[in-house]
CSV table of C-alpha atoms in Angstrom, one decimal:
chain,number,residue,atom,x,y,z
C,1,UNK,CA,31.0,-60.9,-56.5
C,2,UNK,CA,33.8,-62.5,-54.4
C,3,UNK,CA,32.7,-65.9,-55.1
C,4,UNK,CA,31.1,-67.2,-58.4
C,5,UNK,CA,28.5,-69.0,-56.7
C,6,UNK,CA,27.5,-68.0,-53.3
C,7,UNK,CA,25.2,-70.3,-52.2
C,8,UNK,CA,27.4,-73.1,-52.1
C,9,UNK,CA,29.4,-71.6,-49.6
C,10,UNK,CA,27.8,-72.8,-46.3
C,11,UNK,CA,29.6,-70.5,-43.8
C,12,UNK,CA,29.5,-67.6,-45.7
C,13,UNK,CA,26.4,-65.9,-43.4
C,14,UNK,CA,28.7,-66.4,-40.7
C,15,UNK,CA,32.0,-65.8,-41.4
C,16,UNK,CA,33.7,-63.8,-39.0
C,17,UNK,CA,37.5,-62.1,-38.5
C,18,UNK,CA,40.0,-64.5,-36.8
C,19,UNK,CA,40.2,-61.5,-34.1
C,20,UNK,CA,36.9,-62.8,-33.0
C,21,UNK,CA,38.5,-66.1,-32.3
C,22,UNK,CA,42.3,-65.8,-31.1
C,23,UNK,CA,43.9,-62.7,-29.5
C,24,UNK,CA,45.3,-60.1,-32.9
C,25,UNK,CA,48.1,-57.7,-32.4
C,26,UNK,CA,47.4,-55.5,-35.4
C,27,UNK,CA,44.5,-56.0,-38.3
C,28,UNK,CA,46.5,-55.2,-41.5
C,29,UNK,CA,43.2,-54.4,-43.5
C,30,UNK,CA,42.8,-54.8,-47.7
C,31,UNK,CA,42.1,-57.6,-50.1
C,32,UNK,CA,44.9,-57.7,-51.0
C,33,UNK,CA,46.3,-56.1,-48.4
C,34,UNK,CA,48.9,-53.8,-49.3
C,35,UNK,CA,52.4,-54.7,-49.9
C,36,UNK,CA,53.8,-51.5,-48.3
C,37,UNK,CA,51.6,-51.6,-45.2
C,38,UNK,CA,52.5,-55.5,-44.3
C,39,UNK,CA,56.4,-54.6,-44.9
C,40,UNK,CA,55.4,-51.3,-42.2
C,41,UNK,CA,53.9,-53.5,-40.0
C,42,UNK,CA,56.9,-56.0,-40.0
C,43,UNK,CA,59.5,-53.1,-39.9
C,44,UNK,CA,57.2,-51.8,-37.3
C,45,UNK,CA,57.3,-54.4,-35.0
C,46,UNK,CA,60.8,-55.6,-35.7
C,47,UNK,CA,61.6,-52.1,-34.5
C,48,UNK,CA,59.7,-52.1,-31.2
C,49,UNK,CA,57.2,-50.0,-32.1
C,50,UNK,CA,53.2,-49.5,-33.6
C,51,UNK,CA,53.1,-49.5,-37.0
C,52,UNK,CA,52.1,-46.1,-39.0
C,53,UNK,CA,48.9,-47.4,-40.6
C,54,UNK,CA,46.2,-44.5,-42.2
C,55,UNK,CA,43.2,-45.2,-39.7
C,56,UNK,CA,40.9,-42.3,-41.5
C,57,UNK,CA,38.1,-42.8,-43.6
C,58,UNK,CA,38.9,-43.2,-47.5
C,59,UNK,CA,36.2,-40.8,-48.2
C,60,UNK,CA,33.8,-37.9,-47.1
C,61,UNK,CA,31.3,-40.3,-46.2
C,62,UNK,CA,32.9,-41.4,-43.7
C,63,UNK,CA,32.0,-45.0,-44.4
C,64,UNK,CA,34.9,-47.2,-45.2
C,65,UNK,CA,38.5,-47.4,-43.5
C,66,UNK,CA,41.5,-45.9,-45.8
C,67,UNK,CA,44.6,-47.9,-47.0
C,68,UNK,CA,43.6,-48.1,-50.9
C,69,UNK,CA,44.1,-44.8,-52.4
C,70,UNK,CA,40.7,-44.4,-53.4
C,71,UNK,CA,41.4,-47.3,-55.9
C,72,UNK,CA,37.8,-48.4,-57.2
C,73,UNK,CA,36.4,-45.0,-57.4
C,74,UNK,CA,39.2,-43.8,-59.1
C,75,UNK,CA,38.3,-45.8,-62.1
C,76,UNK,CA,34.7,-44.7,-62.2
C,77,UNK,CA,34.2,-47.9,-59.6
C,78,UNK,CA,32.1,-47.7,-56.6
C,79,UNK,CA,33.7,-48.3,-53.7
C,80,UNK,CA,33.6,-52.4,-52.5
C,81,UNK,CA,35.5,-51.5,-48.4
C,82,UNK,CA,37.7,-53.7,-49.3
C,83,UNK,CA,39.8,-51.9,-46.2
C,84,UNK,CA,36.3,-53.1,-43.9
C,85,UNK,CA,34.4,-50.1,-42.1
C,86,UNK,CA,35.9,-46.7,-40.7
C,87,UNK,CA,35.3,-46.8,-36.9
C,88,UNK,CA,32.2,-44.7,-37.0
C,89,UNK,CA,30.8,-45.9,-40.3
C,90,UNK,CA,27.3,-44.0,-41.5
C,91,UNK,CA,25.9,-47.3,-43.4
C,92,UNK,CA,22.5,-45.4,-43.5
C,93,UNK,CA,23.7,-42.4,-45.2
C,94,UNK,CA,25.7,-44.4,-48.0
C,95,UNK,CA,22.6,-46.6,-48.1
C,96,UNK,CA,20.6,-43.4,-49.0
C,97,UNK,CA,23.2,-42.3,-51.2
C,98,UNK,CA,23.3,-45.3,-53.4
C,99,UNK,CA,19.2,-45.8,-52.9
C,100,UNK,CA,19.2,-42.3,-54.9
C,101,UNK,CA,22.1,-43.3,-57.4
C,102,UNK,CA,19.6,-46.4,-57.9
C,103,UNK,CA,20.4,-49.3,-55.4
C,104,UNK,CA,17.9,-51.9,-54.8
C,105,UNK,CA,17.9,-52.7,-51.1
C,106,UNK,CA,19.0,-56.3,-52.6
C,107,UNK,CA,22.3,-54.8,-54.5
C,108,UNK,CA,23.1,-53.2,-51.0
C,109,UNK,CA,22.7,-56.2,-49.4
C,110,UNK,CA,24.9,-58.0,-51.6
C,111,UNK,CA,27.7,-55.2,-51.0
C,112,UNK,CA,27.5,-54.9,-47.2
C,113,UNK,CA,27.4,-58.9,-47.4
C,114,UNK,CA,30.9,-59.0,-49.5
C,115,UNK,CA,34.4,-58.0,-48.1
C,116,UNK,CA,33.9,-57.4,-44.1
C,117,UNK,CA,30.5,-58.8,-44.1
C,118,UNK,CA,31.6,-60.3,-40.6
C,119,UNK,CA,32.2,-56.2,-39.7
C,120,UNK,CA,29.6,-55.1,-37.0
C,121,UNK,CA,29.1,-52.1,-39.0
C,122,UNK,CA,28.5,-54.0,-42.4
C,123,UNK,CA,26.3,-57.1,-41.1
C,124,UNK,CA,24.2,-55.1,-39.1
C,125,UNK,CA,23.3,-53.1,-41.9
C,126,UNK,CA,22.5,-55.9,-44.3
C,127,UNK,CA,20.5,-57.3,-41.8
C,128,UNK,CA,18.4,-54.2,-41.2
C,129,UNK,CA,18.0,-54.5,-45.5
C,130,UNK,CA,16.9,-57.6,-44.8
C,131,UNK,CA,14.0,-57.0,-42.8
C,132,UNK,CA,12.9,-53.9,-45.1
C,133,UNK,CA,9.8,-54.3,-47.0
């Protein structure tokens, strides 16, 4: 879904955040990220201070990191994370939830493995799918 044709991308099973790489100040989350939040974070540290960024979960769940205003599911969407995982993300229980909704242990695959796949949370789920019968 983020790329037409996946398997031509060779780093894609490894792709990881550039915080794994070089030293990051703040993650300003989204894809896109939001307009509002980058000009916060510039006013933020222009000003000497952390920025005011939502750090709750976007749902119940909790499963996914807020910033998006419930975008996708507000237009009868499910959710893609596009804001990567909340801090204590249940991948199991949304992986039951969609399993019940439906989900083929290969369509959750391919959701963990889109935005954030590099996410601890995320990859470690799609690799457990992976190994499932």
């Amino acid at each position: 879904m983020v790329y037409a044709r996946p398997e031509y991308v060779r780093t894609l099973d490894r792709s990881t955040p550039i915080s794994e790489h070089v030293p990051v100040d703040f993650e300003l989350r989204g894809c896109p990220i939001d307009v509002g939040q980058l000009a916060e974070v510039m006013s933020a540290y222009l000003a000497g201070r952390r920025p005011r960024i939502e750090e709750h979960s976007v749902c119940v769940g909790p499963v996914t990191h807020a910033g998006c205003g419930a975008l996708c599911p507000g237009y009868d969407r499910g959710c893609y994370g596009c804001y990567g995982p909340a801090e204590t993300a249940s991948t199991a229980s949304l992986s039951e939830g969609w399993r019940a909704l439906g989900a083929s242990d290969r369509e959750l695959v391919r959701a963990f493995r889109s935005f954030h796949a590099g996410a601890e949370p995320f990859r470690a789920a799609a690799e457990r799918l992976e190994g499932a019968p």
